[in-house]
Coordinates of C-alpha atoms in Angstrom, one line a residue:
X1 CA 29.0 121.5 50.9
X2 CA 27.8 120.1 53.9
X3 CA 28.3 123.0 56.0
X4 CA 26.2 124.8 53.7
X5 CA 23.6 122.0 53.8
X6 CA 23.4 122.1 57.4
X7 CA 24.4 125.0 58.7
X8 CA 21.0 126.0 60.9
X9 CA 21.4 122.9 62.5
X10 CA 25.3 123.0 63.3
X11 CA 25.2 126.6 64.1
X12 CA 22.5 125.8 66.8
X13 CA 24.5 123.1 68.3
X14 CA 27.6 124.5 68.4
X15 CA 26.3 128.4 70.5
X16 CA 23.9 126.3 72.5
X17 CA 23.7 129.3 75.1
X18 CA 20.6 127.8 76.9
X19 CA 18.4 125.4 76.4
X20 CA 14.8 127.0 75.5
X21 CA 17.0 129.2 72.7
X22 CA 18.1 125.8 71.2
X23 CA 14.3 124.7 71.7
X24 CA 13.2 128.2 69.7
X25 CA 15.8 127.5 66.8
X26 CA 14.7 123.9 65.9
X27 CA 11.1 124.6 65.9
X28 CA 11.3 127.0 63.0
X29 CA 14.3 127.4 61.0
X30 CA 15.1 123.0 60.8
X31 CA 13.1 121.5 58.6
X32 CA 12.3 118.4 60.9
X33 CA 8.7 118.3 62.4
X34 CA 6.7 116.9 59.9
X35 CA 3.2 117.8 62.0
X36 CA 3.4 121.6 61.5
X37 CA 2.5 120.9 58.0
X38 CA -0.4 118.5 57.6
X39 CA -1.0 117.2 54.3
X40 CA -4.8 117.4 52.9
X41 CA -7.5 118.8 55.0
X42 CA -9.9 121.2 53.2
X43 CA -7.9 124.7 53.0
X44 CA -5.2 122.3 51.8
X45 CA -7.2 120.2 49.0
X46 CA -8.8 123.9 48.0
X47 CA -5.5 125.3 47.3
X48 CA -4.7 122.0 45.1
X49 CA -7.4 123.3 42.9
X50 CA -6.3 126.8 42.8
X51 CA -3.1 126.2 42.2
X52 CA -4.3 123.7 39.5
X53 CA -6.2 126.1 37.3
X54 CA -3.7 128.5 37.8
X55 CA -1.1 126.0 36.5
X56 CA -3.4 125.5 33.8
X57 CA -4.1 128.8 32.5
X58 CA 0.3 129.5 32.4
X59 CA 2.5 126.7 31.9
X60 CA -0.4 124.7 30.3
X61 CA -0.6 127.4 27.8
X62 CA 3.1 127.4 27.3
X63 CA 3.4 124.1 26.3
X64 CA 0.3 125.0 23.8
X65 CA 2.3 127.1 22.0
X66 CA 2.7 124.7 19.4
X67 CA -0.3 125.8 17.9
X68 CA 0.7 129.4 17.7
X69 CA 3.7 128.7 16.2
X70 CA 2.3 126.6 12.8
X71 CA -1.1 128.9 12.6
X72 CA 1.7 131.8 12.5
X73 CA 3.8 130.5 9.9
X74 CA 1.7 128.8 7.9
X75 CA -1.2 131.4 7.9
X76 CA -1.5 134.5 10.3
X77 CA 2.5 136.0 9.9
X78 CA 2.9 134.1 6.6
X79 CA 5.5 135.9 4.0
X80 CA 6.2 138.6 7.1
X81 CA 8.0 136.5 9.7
X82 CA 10.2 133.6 9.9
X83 CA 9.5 130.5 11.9
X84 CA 12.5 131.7 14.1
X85 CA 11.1 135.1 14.0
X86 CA 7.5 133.5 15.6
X87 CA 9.2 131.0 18.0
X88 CA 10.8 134.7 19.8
X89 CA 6.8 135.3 20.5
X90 CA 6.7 132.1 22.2
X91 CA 10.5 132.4 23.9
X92 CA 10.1 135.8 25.3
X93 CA 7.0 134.7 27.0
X94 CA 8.4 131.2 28.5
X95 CA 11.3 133.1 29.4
X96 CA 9.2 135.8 31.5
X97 CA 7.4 133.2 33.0
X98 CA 10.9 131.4 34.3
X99 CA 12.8 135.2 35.1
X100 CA 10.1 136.0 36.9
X101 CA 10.0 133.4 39.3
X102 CA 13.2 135.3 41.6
X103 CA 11.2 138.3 41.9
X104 CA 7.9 136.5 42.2
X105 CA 9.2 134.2 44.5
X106 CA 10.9 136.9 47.0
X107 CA 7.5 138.5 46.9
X108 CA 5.8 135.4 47.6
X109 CA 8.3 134.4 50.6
X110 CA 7.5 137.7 52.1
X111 CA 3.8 137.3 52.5
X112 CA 2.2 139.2 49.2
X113 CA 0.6 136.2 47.3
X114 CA -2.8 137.5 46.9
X115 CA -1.9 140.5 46.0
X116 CA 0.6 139.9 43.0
X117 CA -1.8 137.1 42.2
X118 CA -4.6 139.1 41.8
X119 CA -3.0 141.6 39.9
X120 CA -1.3 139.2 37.5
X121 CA -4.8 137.9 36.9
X122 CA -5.6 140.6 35.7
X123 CA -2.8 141.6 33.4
X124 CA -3.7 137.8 32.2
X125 CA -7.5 138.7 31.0
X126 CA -6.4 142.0 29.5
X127 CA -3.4 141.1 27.9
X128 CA -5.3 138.1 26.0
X129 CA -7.8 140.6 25.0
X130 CA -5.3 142.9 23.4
X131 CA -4.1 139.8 21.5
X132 CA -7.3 139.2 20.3
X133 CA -7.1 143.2 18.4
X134 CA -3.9 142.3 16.7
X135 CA -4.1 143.0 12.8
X136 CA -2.7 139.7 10.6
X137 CA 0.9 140.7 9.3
X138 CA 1.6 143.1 12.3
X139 CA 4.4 140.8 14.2
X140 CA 5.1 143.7 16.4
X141 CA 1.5 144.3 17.9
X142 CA 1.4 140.1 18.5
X143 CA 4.9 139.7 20.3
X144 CA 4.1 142.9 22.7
X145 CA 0.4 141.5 23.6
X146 CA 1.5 137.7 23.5
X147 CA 5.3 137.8 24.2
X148 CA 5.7 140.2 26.4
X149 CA 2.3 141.2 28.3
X150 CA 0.9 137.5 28.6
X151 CA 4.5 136.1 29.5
X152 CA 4.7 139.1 32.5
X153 CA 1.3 137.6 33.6
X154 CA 2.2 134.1 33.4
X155 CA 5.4 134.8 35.5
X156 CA 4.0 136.3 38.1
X157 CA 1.4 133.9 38.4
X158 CA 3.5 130.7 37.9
X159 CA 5.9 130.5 41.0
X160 CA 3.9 131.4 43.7
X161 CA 1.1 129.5 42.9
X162 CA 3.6 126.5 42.3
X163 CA 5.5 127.6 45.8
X164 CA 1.6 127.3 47.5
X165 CA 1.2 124.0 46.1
X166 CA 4.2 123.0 47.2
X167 CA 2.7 123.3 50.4
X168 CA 0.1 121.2 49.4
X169 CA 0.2 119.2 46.0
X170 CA -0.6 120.6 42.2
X171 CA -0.4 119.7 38.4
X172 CA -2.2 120.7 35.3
X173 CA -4.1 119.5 32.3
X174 CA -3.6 122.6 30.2
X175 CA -1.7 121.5 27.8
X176 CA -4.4 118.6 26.8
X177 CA -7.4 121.2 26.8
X178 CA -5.7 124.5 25.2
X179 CA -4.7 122.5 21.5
X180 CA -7.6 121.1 21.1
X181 CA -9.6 124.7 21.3
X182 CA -7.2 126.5 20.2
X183 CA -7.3 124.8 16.3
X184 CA -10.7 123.5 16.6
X185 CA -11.3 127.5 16.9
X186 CA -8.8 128.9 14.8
X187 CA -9.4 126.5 12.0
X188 CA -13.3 127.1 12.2
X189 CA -15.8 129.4 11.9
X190 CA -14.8 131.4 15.3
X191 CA -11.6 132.3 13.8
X192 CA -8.0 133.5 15.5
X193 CA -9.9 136.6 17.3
X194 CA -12.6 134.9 19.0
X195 CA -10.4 131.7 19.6
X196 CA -8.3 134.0 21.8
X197 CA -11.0 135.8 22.9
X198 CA -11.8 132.5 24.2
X199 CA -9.0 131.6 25.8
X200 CA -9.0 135.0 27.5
X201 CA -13.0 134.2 29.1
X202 CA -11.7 131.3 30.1
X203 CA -8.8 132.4 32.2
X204 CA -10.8 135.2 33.7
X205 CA -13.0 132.1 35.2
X206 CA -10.8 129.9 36.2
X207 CA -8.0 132.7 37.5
X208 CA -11.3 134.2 39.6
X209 CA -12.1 130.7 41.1
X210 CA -8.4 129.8 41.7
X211 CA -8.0 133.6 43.3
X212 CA -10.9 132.6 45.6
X213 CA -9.9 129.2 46.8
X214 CA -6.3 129.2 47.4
X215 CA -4.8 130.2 51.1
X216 CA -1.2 130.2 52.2
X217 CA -0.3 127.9 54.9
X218 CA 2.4 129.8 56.1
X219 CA 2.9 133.6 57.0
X220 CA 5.5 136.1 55.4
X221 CA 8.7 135.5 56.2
X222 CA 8.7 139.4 58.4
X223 CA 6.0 137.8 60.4
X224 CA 7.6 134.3 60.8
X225 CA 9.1 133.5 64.4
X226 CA 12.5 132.4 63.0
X227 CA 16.2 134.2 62.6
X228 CA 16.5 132.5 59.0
X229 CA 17.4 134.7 56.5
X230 CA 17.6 133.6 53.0
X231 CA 21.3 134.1 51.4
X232 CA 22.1 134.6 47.7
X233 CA 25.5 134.1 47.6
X234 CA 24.9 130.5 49.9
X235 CA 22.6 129.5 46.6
X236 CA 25.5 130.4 43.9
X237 CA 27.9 128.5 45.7
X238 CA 26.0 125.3 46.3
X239 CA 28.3 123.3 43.7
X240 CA 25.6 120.5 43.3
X241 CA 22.4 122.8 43.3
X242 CA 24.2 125.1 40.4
X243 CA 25.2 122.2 38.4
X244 CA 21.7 120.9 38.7
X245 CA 20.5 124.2 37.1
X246 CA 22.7 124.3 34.7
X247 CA 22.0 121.1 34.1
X248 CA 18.3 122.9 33.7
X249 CA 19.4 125.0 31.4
X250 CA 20.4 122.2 29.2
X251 CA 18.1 120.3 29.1
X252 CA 15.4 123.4 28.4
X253 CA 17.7 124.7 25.7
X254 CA 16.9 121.4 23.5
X255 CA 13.0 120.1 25.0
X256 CA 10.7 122.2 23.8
X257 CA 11.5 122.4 20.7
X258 CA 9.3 119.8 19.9
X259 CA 6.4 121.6 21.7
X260 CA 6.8 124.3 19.7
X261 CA 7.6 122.8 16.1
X262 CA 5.4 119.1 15.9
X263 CA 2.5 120.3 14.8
X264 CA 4.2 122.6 11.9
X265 CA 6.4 119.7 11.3
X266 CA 3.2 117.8 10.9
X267 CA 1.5 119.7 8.6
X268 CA 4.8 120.2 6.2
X269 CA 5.0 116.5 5.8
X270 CA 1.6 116.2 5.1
X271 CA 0.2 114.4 7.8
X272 CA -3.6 114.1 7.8
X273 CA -4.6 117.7 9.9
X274 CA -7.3 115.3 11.8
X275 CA -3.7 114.4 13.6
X276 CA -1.1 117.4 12.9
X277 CA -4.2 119.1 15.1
X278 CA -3.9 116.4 17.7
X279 CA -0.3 116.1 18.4
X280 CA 0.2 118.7 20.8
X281 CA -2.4 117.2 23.0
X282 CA -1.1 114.1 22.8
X283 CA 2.1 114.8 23.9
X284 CA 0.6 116.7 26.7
X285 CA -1.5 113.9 27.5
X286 CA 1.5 111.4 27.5
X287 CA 3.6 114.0 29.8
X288 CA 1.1 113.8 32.7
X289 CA 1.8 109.8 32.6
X290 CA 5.4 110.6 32.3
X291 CA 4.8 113.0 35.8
X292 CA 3.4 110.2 37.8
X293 CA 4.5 106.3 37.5
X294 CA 8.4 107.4 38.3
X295 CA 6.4 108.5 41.7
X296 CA 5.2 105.3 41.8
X297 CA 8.1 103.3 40.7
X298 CA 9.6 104.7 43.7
X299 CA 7.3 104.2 46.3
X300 CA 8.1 100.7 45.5
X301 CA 12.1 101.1 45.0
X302 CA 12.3 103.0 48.5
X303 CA 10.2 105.7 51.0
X304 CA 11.0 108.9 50.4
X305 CA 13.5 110.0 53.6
X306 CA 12.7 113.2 55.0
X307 CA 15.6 113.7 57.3
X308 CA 17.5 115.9 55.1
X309 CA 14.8 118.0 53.7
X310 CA 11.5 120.1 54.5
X311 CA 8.9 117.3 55.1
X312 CA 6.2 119.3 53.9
X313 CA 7.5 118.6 49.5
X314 CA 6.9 114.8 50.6
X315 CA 4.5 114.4 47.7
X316 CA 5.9 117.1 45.3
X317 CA 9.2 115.5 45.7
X318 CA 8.4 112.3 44.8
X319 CA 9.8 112.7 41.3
X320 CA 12.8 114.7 42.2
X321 CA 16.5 113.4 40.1
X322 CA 18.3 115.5 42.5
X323 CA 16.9 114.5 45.9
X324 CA 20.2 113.9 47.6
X325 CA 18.1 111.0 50.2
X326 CA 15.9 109.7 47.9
X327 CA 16.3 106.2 46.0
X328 CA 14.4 107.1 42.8
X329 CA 17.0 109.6 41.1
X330 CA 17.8 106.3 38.4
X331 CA 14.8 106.7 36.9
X332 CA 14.6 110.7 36.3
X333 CA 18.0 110.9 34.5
X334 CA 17.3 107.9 32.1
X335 CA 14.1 109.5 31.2
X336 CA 15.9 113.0 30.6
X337 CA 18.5 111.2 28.3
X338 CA 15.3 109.2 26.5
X339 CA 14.0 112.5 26.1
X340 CA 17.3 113.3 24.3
X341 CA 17.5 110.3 22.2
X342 CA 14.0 110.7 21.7
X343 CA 14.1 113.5 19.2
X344 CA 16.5 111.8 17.2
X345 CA 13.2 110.0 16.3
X346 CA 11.9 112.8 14.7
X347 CA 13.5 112.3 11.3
X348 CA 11.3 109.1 11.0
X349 CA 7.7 110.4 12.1
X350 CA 6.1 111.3 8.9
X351 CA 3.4 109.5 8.7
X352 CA 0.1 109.1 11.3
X353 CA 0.9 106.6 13.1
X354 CA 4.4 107.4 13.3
X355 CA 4.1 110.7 14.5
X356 CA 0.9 109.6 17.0
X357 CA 3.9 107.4 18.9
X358 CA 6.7 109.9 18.4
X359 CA 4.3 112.3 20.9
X360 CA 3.6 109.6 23.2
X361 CA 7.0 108.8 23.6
X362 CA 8.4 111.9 23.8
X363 CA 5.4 113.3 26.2
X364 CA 5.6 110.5 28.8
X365 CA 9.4 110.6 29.1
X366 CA 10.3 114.4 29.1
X367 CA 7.0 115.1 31.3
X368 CA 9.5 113.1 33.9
X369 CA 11.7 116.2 33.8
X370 CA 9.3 119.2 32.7
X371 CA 7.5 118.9 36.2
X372 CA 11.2 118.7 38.4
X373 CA 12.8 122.1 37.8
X374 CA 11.0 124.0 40.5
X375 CA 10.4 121.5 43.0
X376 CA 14.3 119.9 42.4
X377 CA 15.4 123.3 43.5
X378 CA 13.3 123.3 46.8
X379 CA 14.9 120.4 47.4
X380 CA 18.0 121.8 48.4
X381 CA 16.5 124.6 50.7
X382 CA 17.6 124.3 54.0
X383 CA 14.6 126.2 55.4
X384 CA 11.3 127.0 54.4
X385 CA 11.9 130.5 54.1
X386 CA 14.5 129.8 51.1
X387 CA 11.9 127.9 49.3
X388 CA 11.0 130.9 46.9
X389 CA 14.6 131.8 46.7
X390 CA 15.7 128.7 45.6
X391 CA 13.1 128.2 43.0
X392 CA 13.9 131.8 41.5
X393 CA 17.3 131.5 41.1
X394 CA 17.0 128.4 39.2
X395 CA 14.1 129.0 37.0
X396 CA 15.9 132.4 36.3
X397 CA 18.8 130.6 35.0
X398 CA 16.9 128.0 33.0
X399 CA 14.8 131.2 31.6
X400 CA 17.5 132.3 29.4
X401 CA 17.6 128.5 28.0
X402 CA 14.0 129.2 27.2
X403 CA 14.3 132.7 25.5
X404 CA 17.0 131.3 23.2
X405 CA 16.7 127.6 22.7
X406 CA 13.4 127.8 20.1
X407 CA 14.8 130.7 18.2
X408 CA 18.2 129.1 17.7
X409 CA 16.0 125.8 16.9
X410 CA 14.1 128.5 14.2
X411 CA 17.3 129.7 12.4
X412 CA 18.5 126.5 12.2
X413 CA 15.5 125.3 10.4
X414 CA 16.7 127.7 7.4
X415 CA 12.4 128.2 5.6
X416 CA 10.6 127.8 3.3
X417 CA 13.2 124.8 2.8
X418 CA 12.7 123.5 6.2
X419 CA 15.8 121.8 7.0
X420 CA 14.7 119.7 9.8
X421 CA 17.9 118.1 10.5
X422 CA 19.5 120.9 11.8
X423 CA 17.5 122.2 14.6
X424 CA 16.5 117.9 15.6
X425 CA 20.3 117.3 16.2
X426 CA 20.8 120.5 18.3
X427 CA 18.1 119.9 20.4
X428 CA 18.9 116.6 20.5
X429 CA 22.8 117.5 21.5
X430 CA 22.0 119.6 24.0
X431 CA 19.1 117.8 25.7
X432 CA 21.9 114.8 26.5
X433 CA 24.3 117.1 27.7
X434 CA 21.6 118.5 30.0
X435 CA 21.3 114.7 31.3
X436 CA 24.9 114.5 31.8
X437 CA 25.4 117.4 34.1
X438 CA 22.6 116.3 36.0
X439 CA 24.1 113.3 36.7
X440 CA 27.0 115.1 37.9
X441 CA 25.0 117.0 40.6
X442 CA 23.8 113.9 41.8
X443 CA 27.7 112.4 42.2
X444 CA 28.9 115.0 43.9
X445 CA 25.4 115.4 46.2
X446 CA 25.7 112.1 47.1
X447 CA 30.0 112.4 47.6
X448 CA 29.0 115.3 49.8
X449 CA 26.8 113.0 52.1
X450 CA 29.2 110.2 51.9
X451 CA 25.7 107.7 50.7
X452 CA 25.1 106.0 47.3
X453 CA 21.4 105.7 48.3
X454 CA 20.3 107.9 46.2

């Protein structure tokens, strides 16, 4: 693996056919001068905000989905459509967002963000709209304007605004604001239409801000002076980055099950709806905690080394498991086995106050992993110009985790009896399983480098 790892540099070193060629080589393709890409600055802190509300508006929503899923059961699809049945509206959409990412992120690596992010926009607005048209009982007009047509917008969207923030920084705070509306609206006087006619106003703002402020710092990769080429088959056959999406895939198959099932699990136990409505956001809230204090945990545990890796993630990476030079791996993997545990938990949240904790807990510790996929991947890229690729290829993988984990979680569930036990030790099962092959990656990464420093 460590040819792979290093094989712009080696290959330069060994032709060495004159010096200014060796010169040309290691100003582009090796990852190693940290001043060709400044952190902040205005263009840079404008994107942060782009990419923000873009990141709002798509995986913020995902992780809203919560709310769909019990106003769907309970009400809107009730009698029509199981809960597994509803979850696949959900699935197909997280999963599109994920798929997408390879061909997103190969557009995106060859220099056509605007336009795929404009468009996608676009589809974004008018796909909420259509939403907002479909008749109650009518699962098929819902799924094709919410499953499919939304989830095509939020995967084009996703990765290349997360790839340009990767230049810079980024987060989100969708998943705290979207719940909230969402039943406040829905359970009030506006009603399911204009609650979704709400949400789509609201993207159509913030997509149209986002669309104006963000800028790529770096051209195309056909108008880059380098002779890196991105290769599939040197992805698939990176032992370590494979395990760690499979790993992924895991770890998805089992986590969002309770972002799609708390608030319906809520409101079946009879928790007061002043908190069943509450929980989503709470967890959300909690998971943007869970994002940041391992990043500072490990500015005190040890400085993120660079040497290895494309200066330019510094920040992004911060919270990496699978940073092969990086000293703050420990405290990822606990919190993706916590996550794991976590669930287990379930079976005793039933009342308020139980269930208030159960979504703290669970937010802050799988928010630790929820915001490593994409930027984990990068990690392993061993040029800029694979950045996209990298990404792609494991988001597509973790995609199909996505599609089928809440669905599985669904049947399982076996309604009207609602057997909770079912889908809370699956989830559960596979969510430590996920931890466990992460923690292989990161053996044999750091065999690979011959360093426990990890």
């Amino acid at each position: 693996m460590e040819k792979v790892e290093f094989e712009p540099t080696a290959s330069t070193q060994a032709v060495d056919p004159d010096e200014k060629e060796v010169e040309s080589q290691e100003v582009h393709p090796v990852p190693s001068a940290a001043p060709a890409f400044p952190e902040g600055g205005l263009a840079g802190w404008l994107t942060v905000i782009g990419g923000s509300l873009v990141l709002f508006c798509t995986f913020g929503a995902v992780q809203s989905f919560g709310v769909y899923q019990d106003y769907y059961t309970r009400i809107y699809l009730a009698g029509t459509s199981t809960p597994s049945q509803v979850s696949w509206i959900g699935s197909v959409q997280v999963f599109l967002l994920f798929a997408l990412s390879l061909p997103a992120g190969k557009l995106f690596d060859e220099g056509y963000f605007h336009p795929i992010m404009i468009s996608a926009s676009i589809l974004y607005v008018v796909s909420f709209f259509m939403l907002s048209l479909a008749h109650s009982h009518e699962y098929y007009q819902i799924i094709l304007s919410q499953g499919v047509a939304v989830g095509l917008a939020y995967g084009i969207l996703f990765i290349p605004a997360l790839s340009i923030s990767s230049h810079y920084f980024g987060s989100s705070l969708g998943g705290v604001i979207y719940p909230i509306m969402l039943n406040q609206m829905f359970n009030g006087k506006a009603g399911f239409v204009w609650g979704v006619r709400a949400v789509a106003l609201l993207g159509l703002f913030l997509l149209t801000i986002a669309n104006l402020l963000m800028r790529t710092r770096l051209p195309g990769r056909k108008h880059r002076k380098t002779t890196f080429t991105p290769s599939i088959r040197r992805v698939i056959t990176d032992v370590p980055f494979m395990l760690c999406a499979i790993g992924g895939f895991l770890v998805f198959w089992g986590l969002f099950f309770p972002f799609f099932y708390l608030q319906l699990y809520a409101n079946v136990h009879g928790v007061s709806p002043n908190i069943a409505h509450y929980t989503i956001s709470i967890m959300n809230g909690a998971s943007l905690f869970g994002r940041t204090i391992p990043n500072f945990l490990s500015d005190v545990w040890g400085v993120f080394n660079g040497a290895f890796f494309l200066p330019q993630f510094r920040c992004c990476l911060s919270a990496i498991v699978l940073t092969p030079s990086s000293r703050h791996r420990p405290v990822i993997i606990p919190m993706t086995a916590i996550s794991g545990c976590l669930i287990f938990a379930m079976f005793g949240a039933t009342s308020n106050g139980a269930l208030i904790a159960f979504a703290i807990f669970y937010g802050f510790f799988s928010g630790g992993f929820i915001s490593l996929i994409a930027p984990c991947a990068a990690s392993f890229s061993v040029d800029v110009g694979e950045v996209g690729t990298r990404i792609g290829v494991a988001c597509f993988i973790v995609g199909f985790a996505l599609l089928t984990g809440n669905p599985i979680s669904g049947a399982l569930l076996k309604s009207p009896h609602y057997e909770w036990q079912n889908p809370i030790l699956f989830s559960s099962i596979t969510v430590l399983a996920g931890s466990a092959t992460l923690l292989l990656s990161r053996q044999l990464a750091a065999k690979a480098r011959g360093t426990q420093k990890l």
